[in-house]
Tab-separated table of C-alpha atoms and ligand atoms in Angstrom:
chain	number	residue	atom	x	y	z
A	1	UNK	CA	24.740	27.310	-5.459
A	2	UNK	CA	23.720	28.802	-2.097
A	3	UNK	CA	25.921	27.909	0.744
A	4	UNK	CA	24.833	24.920	2.792
A	5	UNK	CA	23.497	27.133	5.624
A	6	UNK	CA	21.344	29.300	3.138
A	7	UNK	CA	20.037	25.708	1.750
A	8	UNK	CA	19.103	24.511	5.298
A	9	UNK	CA	17.302	27.844	6.231
A	10	UNK	CA	15.435	28.136	3.017
A	11	UNK	CA	14.286	24.739	1.903
A	12	UNK	CA	14.878	22.289	4.775
A	13	UNK	CA	13.545	24.077	7.732
A	14	UNK	CA	9.961	23.093	7.732
A	15	UNK	CA	7.311	23.351	10.559
A	16	UNK	CA	7.056	20.519	13.053
A	17	UNK	CA	4.161	19.151	14.757
A	18	UNK	CA	5.281	16.849	17.376
A	19	UNK	CA	8.825	17.537	17.886
A	20	UNK	CA	10.457	19.182	20.860
A	21	UNK	CA	13.286	20.499	18.836
A	22	UNK	CA	13.839	20.189	15.027
A	23	UNK	CA	16.368	21.622	12.257
A	24	UNK	CA	18.911	24.031	13.668
A	25	UNK	CA	20.464	22.578	16.640
A	26	UNK	CA	23.112	19.729	16.685
A	27	UNK	CA	20.353	17.024	17.017
A	28	UNK	CA	16.589	17.051	17.242
A	29	UNK	CA	14.614	16.252	20.292
A	30	UNK	CA	11.588	13.827	20.335
A	31	UNK	CA	9.565	11.892	22.798
A	32	UNK	CA	8.166	8.388	22.228
A	33	UNK	CA	4.949	7.950	23.840
A	34	UNK	CA	5.101	5.649	26.851
A	35	UNK	CA	4.458	2.049	26.193
A	36	UNK	CA	5.606	2.584	22.620
A	37	UNK	CA	8.678	1.039	20.930
A	38	UNK	CA	10.942	3.263	18.570
A	39	UNK	CA	10.953	1.752	15.068
A	40	UNK	CA	13.798	3.035	12.747
A	41	UNK	CA	14.886	2.370	9.297
A	42	UNK	CA	17.052	4.054	6.373
A	43	UNK	CA	16.817	3.843	2.783
A	44	UNK	CA	19.174	5.460	0.268
A	45	UNK	CA	18.664	6.418	-3.258
A	46	UNK	CA	21.882	6.919	-5.453
A	47	UNK	CA	21.917	8.407	-8.752
A	48	UNK	CA	22.682	6.045	-11.643
A	49	UNK	CA	21.381	3.056	-9.541
A	50	UNK	CA	17.857	4.031	-8.113
A	51	UNK	CA	17.284	7.169	-10.150
A	52	UNK	CA	18.113	8.474	-13.586
A	53	UNK	CA	20.129	11.841	-13.568
A	54	UNK	CA	17.077	13.683	-15.512
A	55	UNK	CA	14.694	12.468	-12.763
A	56	UNK	CA	12.008	14.915	-11.749
A	57	UNK	CA	13.218	16.605	-8.493
A	58	UNK	CA	9.956	16.899	-6.999
A	59	UNK	CA	9.157	13.351	-7.629
A	60	UNK	CA	12.498	12.105	-6.380
A	61	UNK	CA	11.958	13.865	-3.037
A	62	UNK	CA	8.444	12.378	-2.937
A	63	UNK	CA	9.904	8.952	-3.460
A	64	UNK	CA	12.727	9.171	-1.122
A	65	UNK	CA	10.387	9.951	1.584
A	66	UNK	CA	7.751	7.379	0.525
A	67	UNK	CA	10.252	4.185	0.581
A	68	UNK	CA	11.253	5.156	4.119
A	69	UNK	CA	7.650	5.595	5.395
A	70	UNK	CA	6.982	2.208	3.410
A	71	UNK	CA	9.147	0.328	5.772
A	72	UNK	CA	7.362	1.572	9.056
A	73	UNK	CA	3.922	0.456	7.251
A	74	UNK	CA	5.399	-2.797	6.683
A	75	UNK	CA	6.097	-3.170	10.537
A	76	UNK	CA	2.713	-1.991	11.136
A	77	UNK	CA	4.227	1.207	12.727
A	78	UNK	CA	3.111	4.620	12.860
A	79	UNK	CA	5.748	6.948	11.017
A	80	UNK	CA	6.555	10.073	13.024
A	81	UNK	CA	9.840	11.674	12.318
A	82	UNK	CA	12.547	11.559	9.158
A	83	UNK	CA	15.753	13.152	8.572
A	84	UNK	CA	17.520	13.602	5.260
A	85	UNK	CA	21.065	13.457	4.405
A	86	UNK	CA	22.037	14.754	1.147
A	87	UNK	CA	24.879	14.798	-0.890
A	88	UNK	CA	24.685	17.231	-4.033
A	89	UNK	CA	27.000	18.131	-6.761
A	90	UNK	CA	27.429	22.021	-7.501
A	91	UNK	CA	23.601	21.943	-8.578
A	92	UNK	CA	21.132	24.679	-9.253
A	93	UNK	CA	19.326	25.886	-6.131
A	94	UNK	CA	15.940	25.329	-7.918
A	95	UNK	CA	16.608	21.355	-8.066
A	96	UNK	CA	17.085	21.372	-4.647
A	97	UNK	CA	14.118	23.615	-3.473
A	98	UNK	CA	12.067	21.405	-5.571
A	99	UNK	CA	13.458	18.211	-4.174
A	100	UNK	CA	12.498	19.493	-0.786
A	101	UNK	CA	9.134	20.485	-1.715
A	102	UNK	CA	8.514	16.922	-2.997
A	103	UNK	CA	9.837	15.165	0.250
A	104	UNK	CA	8.087	17.739	2.499
A	105	UNK	CA	4.714	17.095	0.799
A	106	UNK	CA	5.235	13.173	1.355
A	107	UNK	CA	6.056	13.975	5.015
A	108	UNK	CA	2.749	15.973	5.341
A	109	UNK	CA	0.841	13.492	3.526
A	110	UNK	CA	1.569	10.926	6.255
A	111	UNK	CA	2.069	13.222	9.317
A	112	UNK	CA	5.968	12.896	9.376
A	113	UNK	CA	7.882	15.957	10.937
A	114	UNK	CA	11.089	16.401	8.966
A	115	UNK	CA	13.515	16.998	11.864
A	116	UNK	CA	17.089	17.294	10.594
A	117	UNK	CA	19.736	15.726	8.197
A	118	UNK	CA	22.961	16.582	6.588
A	119	UNK	CA	24.011	18.505	3.499
A	120	UNK	CA	27.439	17.880	1.778
A	121	UNK	CA	28.754	18.004	-1.597
A	122	UNK	CA	29.267	14.741	-3.676
A	123	UNK	CA	27.516	12.722	-6.345
A	124	UNK	CA	24.076	13.000	-5.870
A	125	UNK	CA	22.840	10.582	-3.343
A	126	UNK	CA	19.725	10.897	-0.992
A	127	UNK	CA	19.655	9.187	2.363
A	128	UNK	CA	16.528	9.378	4.760
A	129	UNK	CA	16.059	7.784	8.059
A	130	UNK	CA	12.607	7.180	9.387
A	131	UNK	CA	11.396	7.114	12.947
A	132	UNK	CA	8.503	5.734	14.146
A	133	UNK	CA	6.348	4.044	17.000
A	134	UNK	CA	4.709	0.816	17.617
A	135	UNK	CA	2.939	-0.389	20.802
A	136	UNK	CA	5.332	-2.511	22.753
A	137	UNK	CA	5.466	-6.150	20.984
A	138	UNK	CA	3.019	-5.277	18.103
A	139	UNK	CA	5.277	-4.987	15.146
A	140	UNK	CA	4.817	-7.274	12.492
A	141	UNK	CA	8.033	-8.816	11.491
A	142	UNK	CA	9.123	-11.087	8.775
A	143	UNK	CA	9.741	-14.324	10.925
A	144	UNK	CA	6.001	-15.033	12.036
A	145	UNK	CA	4.320	-16.775	9.101
A	146	UNK	CA	2.542	-19.737	10.377
A	147	UNK	CA	1.678	-23.070	8.230
A	148	UNK	CA	-1.960	-22.466	6.742
A	149	UNK	CA	-1.784	-18.875	6.547
A	150	UNK	CA	-3.177	-17.178	3.412
A	151	UNK	CA	-0.639	-15.080	1.340
A	152	UNK	CA	-2.080	-11.440	0.390
A	153	UNK	CA	-0.660	-8.550	-1.455
A	154	UNK	CA	-2.167	-5.001	-1.811
A	155	UNK	CA	-2.639	-2.903	-4.766
A	156	UNK	CA	-1.585	-3.668	-8.465
A	157	UNK	CA	1.949	-4.946	-8.056
A	158	UNK	CA	3.991	-4.944	-11.554
A	159	UNK	CA	2.859	-1.515	-12.536
A	160	UNK	CA	6.207	0.252	-11.501
A	161	UNK	CA	8.092	-2.484	-13.313
A	162	UNK	CA	6.208	-2.132	-16.490
A	163	UNK	CA	6.925	1.915	-16.002
A	164	UNK	CA	10.555	1.228	-15.749
A	165	UNK	CA	10.452	-1.133	-18.799
A	166	UNK	CA	8.936	1.772	-20.850
A	167	UNK	CA	11.584	3.898	-19.772
A	168	UNK	CA	14.739	1.802	-20.323
A	169	UNK	CA	13.426	-0.649	-23.243
A	170	UNK	CA	10.870	1.580	-24.879
A	171	UNK	CA	7.940	-1.002	-24.077
A	172	UNK	CA	5.019	0.328	-25.426
A	173	UNK	CA	2.012	0.663	-22.711
A	174	UNK	CA	-0.288	3.068	-24.545
A	175	UNK	CA	-2.887	4.602	-22.252
A	176	UNK	CA	-1.177	2.674	-19.501
A	177	UNK	CA	2.132	4.202	-19.895
A	178	UNK	CA	1.233	7.360	-17.494
A	179	UNK	CA	-0.465	5.425	-14.486
A	180	UNK	CA	2.543	2.927	-14.880
A	181	UNK	CA	5.236	5.967	-14.628
A	182	UNK	CA	3.046	7.192	-11.431
A	183	UNK	CA	3.521	3.831	-9.863
A	184	UNK	CA	7.182	3.983	-10.408
A	185	UNK	CA	7.923	7.693	-9.477
A	186	UNK	CA	5.151	8.225	-6.902
A	187	UNK	CA	4.738	5.245	-4.703
A	188	UNK	CA	1.986	5.432	-2.217
A	189	UNK	CA	3.124	4.007	1.329
A	190	UNK	CA	0.462	1.846	2.512
A	191	UNK	CA	0.241	3.153	6.146
A	192	UNK	CA	-3.174	2.889	7.083
A	193	UNK	CA	-3.390	-0.855	5.475
A	194	UNK	CA	-0.408	-1.721	7.828
A	195	UNK	CA	-1.982	-0.072	10.833
A	196	UNK	CA	-5.196	-2.211	10.058
A	197	UNK	CA	-3.215	-5.290	9.989
A	198	UNK	CA	-1.742	-5.033	13.320
A	199	UNK	CA	-2.746	-7.965	15.478
A	200	UNK	CA	-3.985	-9.768	12.074
A	201	UNK	CA	-0.942	-10.039	9.759
A	202	UNK	CA	1.666	-12.709	11.216
A	203	UNK	CA	4.399	-11.804	8.947
A	204	UNK	CA	4.777	-8.657	6.676
A	205	UNK	CA	7.151	-6.666	4.507
A	206	UNK	CA	6.699	-4.099	1.465
A	207	UNK	CA	7.824	-5.133	-1.850
A	208	UNK	CA	10.668	-3.568	-3.232
A	209	UNK	CA	12.160	-6.351	-5.240
A	210	UNK	CA	9.283	-8.263	-6.465
A	211	UNK	CA	6.817	-10.552	-5.088
A	212	UNK	CA	8.886	-13.641	-5.589
A	213	UNK	CA	11.787	-12.674	-4.030
A	214	UNK	CA	10.260	-10.876	-1.004
A	215	UNK	CA	8.071	-13.521	-0.463
A	216	UNK	CA	11.235	-15.704	-0.072
A	217	UNK	CA	12.476	-13.303	2.769
A	218	UNK	CA	9.370	-14.220	4.787
A	219	UNK	CA	9.615	-18.045	3.999
A	220	UNK	CA	13.364	-17.976	4.993
A	221	UNK	CA	12.827	-15.829	8.311
A	222	UNK	CA	9.783	-18.000	9.130
A	223	UNK	CA	10.959	-21.301	8.465
A	224	UNK	CA	8.235	-22.178	5.960
A	225	UNK	CA	7.287	-22.581	2.066
A	226	UNK	CA	4.493	-21.308	0.131
A	227	UNK	CA	1.878	-22.374	-2.580
A	228	UNK	CA	0.560	-19.727	-5.011
A	229	UNK	CA	-2.368	-20.082	-7.093
A	230	UNK	CA	-1.804	-19.061	-10.792
A	231	UNK	CA	-5.522	-18.228	-11.304
A	232	UNK	CA	-5.138	-15.864	-8.277
A	233	UNK	CA	-2.328	-13.864	-9.491
A	234	UNK	CA	-3.384	-10.331	-10.446
A	235	UNK	CA	-1.826	-10.363	-13.703
A	236	UNK	CA	-4.935	-8.899	-15.698
A	237	UNK	CA	-4.127	-5.305	-15.599
A	238	UNK	CA	-0.599	-5.958	-16.254
A	239	UNK	CA	-1.418	-7.898	-19.388
A	240	UNK	CA	-3.946	-5.197	-20.396
A	241	UNK	CA	-1.265	-2.643	-20.282
A	242	UNK	CA	1.800	-4.561	-22.016
A	243	UNK	CA	-0.185	-7.167	-23.898
A	244	UNK	CA	2.576	-9.675	-23.400
A	245	UNK	CA	1.911	-12.474	-20.879
A	246	UNK	CA	5.625	-13.388	-20.069
A	247	UNK	CA	6.177	-9.665	-19.420
A	248	UNK	CA	3.254	-9.248	-17.165
A	249	UNK	CA	4.297	-12.538	-15.092
A	250	UNK	CA	7.851	-11.234	-14.739
A	251	UNK	CA	6.575	-7.619	-13.807
A	252	UNK	CA	4.345	-9.278	-11.122
A	253	UNK	CA	6.609	-11.656	-9.671
A	254	UNK	CA	10.013	-10.135	-10.092
A	255	UNK	CA	9.445	-6.554	-10.676
A	256	UNK	CA	10.199	-4.246	-7.780
A	257	UNK	CA	9.547	-0.696	-6.734
A	258	UNK	CA	5.690	-0.856	-5.938
A	259	UNK	CA	5.910	-0.766	-2.433
A	260	UNK	CA	2.777	-2.564	-1.754
A	261	UNK	CA	2.415	-4.929	1.323
A	262	UNK	CA	2.966	-8.546	1.101
A	263	UNK	CA	1.686	-10.446	4.434
A	264	UNK	CA	0.497	-13.549	5.694
A	265	UNK	CA	-2.507	-13.880	8.160
A	266	UNK	CA	-4.896	-16.676	9.363
A	267	UNK	CA	-7.521	-17.683	6.741
A	268	UNK	CA	-10.180	-16.882	9.415
A	269	UNK	CA	-9.118	-13.036	8.898
A	270	UNK	CA	-9.923	-12.935	5.094
A	271	UNK	CA	-13.033	-11.206	5.587
A	272	UNK	CA	-11.679	-8.623	7.787
A	273	UNK	CA	-8.933	-8.039	5.385
A	274	UNK	CA	-11.229	-7.515	2.396
A	275	UNK	CA	-13.426	-5.087	4.448
A	276	UNK	CA	-10.351	-3.012	5.632
A	277	UNK	CA	-8.868	-2.813	1.840
A	278	UNK	CA	-12.409	-1.854	0.614
A	279	UNK	CA	-12.677	0.901	3.218
A	280	UNK	CA	-9.228	2.025	2.195
A	281	UNK	CA	-10.418	1.607	-1.492
A	282	UNK	CA	-7.212	-0.408	-2.076
A	283	UNK	CA	-7.437	-3.651	-4.164
A	284	UNK	CA	-6.247	-6.718	-2.178
A	285	UNK	CA	-5.095	-10.101	-3.690
A	286	UNK	CA	-5.072	-13.563	-1.814
A	287	UNK	CA	-2.109	-15.252	-3.881
A	288	UNK	CA	-1.950	-18.408	-2.077
A	289	UNK	CA	-1.041	-20.122	1.402
A	290	UNK	CA	1.883	-20.886	3.573
A	291	UNK	CA	2.851	-24.635	3.672
A	292	UNK	CA	5.469	-26.528	5.670
A	293	UNK	CA	6.986	-28.000	2.796
A	294	UNK	CA	10.051	-25.304	1.798
A	295	UNK	CA	10.491	-23.627	-1.458
A	296	UNK	CA	7.461	-21.985	-3.396
A	297	UNK	CA	5.209	-23.890	-5.621
A	298	UNK	CA	2.949	-22.680	-8.481
A	299	UNK	CA	-0.545	-24.313	-8.618
A	300	UNK	CA	-1.140	-24.025	-12.170
A	301	UNK	CA	-4.727	-23.269	-13.924
A	302	UNK	CA	-4.437	-26.832	-15.415
A	303	UNK	CA	-4.052	-28.331	-12.079
A	304	UNK	CA	-0.313	-29.108	-12.110
A	305	UNK	CA	2.291	-27.947	-9.781
A	306	UNK	CA	5.686	-25.969	-11.005
A	307	UNK	CA	8.401	-25.363	-8.722
A	308	UNK	CA	9.345	-21.583	-8.484
A	309	UNK	CA	12.882	-20.437	-7.769
A	310	UNK	CA	12.924	-17.005	-5.830
A	311	UNK	CA	16.279	-16.323	-6.913
A	312	UNK	CA	16.125	-17.016	-10.594
A	313	UNK	CA	12.668	-15.997	-11.772
A	314	UNK	CA	13.596	-17.228	-15.566
A	315	UNK	CA	12.689	-20.763	-14.190
A	316	UNK	CA	9.197	-19.520	-14.213
A	317	UNK	CA	9.179	-17.536	-17.419
A	318	UNK	CA	10.140	-20.783	-19.295
B	401	ADP	P1	26.479	20.205	12.348
B	401	ADP	O1	27.533	20.789	11.819
B	401	ADP	O2	26.252	20.186	13.865
B	401	ADP	O3	26.336	18.652	12.257
B	401	ADP	P2	24.957	20.908	10.201
B	401	ADP	O4	25.381	22.046	9.747
B	401	ADP	O5	25.391	19.644	9.483
B	401	ADP	O6	25.186	20.778	11.680
B	401	ADP	O7	23.121	21.227	10.320
B	401	ADP	C1	22.836	22.332	10.903
B	401	ADP	C2	21.183	21.941	11.185
B	401	ADP	O8	20.664	21.848	9.811
B	401	ADP	C3	21.122	20.560	12.009
B	401	ADP	O9	19.913	20.692	12.883
B	401	ADP	C4	20.781	19.594	10.826
B	401	ADP	O10	19.821	18.621	11.078
B	401	ADP	C5	19.959	20.488	9.786
B	401	ADP	N1	20.312	19.877	8.632
B	401	ADP	C6	21.115	19.709	7.802
B	401	ADP	N2	20.793	19.165	6.557
B	401	ADP	C7	19.679	19.108	6.338
B	401	ADP	C8	18.852	18.686	5.575
B	401	ADP	N3	19.280	17.950	4.282
B	401	ADP	N4	17.361	18.343	5.871
B	401	ADP	C9	17.185	18.904	7.202
B	401	ADP	N5	17.841	19.333	8.228
B	401	ADP	C10	19.158	19.364	7.702
B	402	MG	MG1	26.008	17.947	10.223
């Protein structure tokens, strides 16, 4: 394997566009515009925990950047800079080069400068830190949900979980296998939607652990509860893909890895939210509403209510 410095020079030194000093010195230099807050987040991908040893290195690079960029999208922030700390066994340089290409491709797609990192020997581990900007006080946090708010989610959540089930359990998805695997391996951070929701969403996060669990974070931080409408849950594409109602529900409510945005907003904002989603050619689903009563209730199609437990999804499946 090439040495650390050859790797840095050949694969990690990419052109920057809004950075004073990028890769090559002891540290990078960037300027946050006046009136803006710096927004920072890290996400680590560990072999065996977050990806399989035979993962495609290009897509792995993409995903490492994408999951970090997604965290800034979920704050309604603009992603601007990223660093990548890598631990690698004595692996082949082709693998590292392909990983770097995938990482850089995702950065370029979202206007992010790759400004530094660290490279060391060890079990495969990829840790990126993303830096972005948001006008002072305008970040959308998890603690702002208000009673009466609608609860929304973007995209087609659950597809990535079906893709993972195809890989790990051999679940047959027919023609949906490739699209589901794409959701799993090449998540699309919803940066534009996040920006469109500045000043509109009261609370927001990106779904990495499943809608129920992640909604639970908003509810807990905001001190409220939620009611979900069974008829409004976007189960159709999942059911079509796997043909199993229980699996489709589990993928939607407890499946992670889609990196869609889950947010709450006043009902009066519904028309704006739908028009922005249409402009971005993104499906959008209103799942229910925020309640003063704590916990999560499912308003079933038969009119009855059922209590859902964010921590134990099985409760819903039975
Ligand atoms: P130092 O020893 O001063 O910490 P390094 O030798 O670790 O410096 O890194 C040299 C330069 O290469 C630094 O600018 C660092 O940001 C950059 N660098 C190292 N690894 C990576 C990486 N994986 N991605 C991008 N830049 C990197
Ligand atoms: Mg270093």
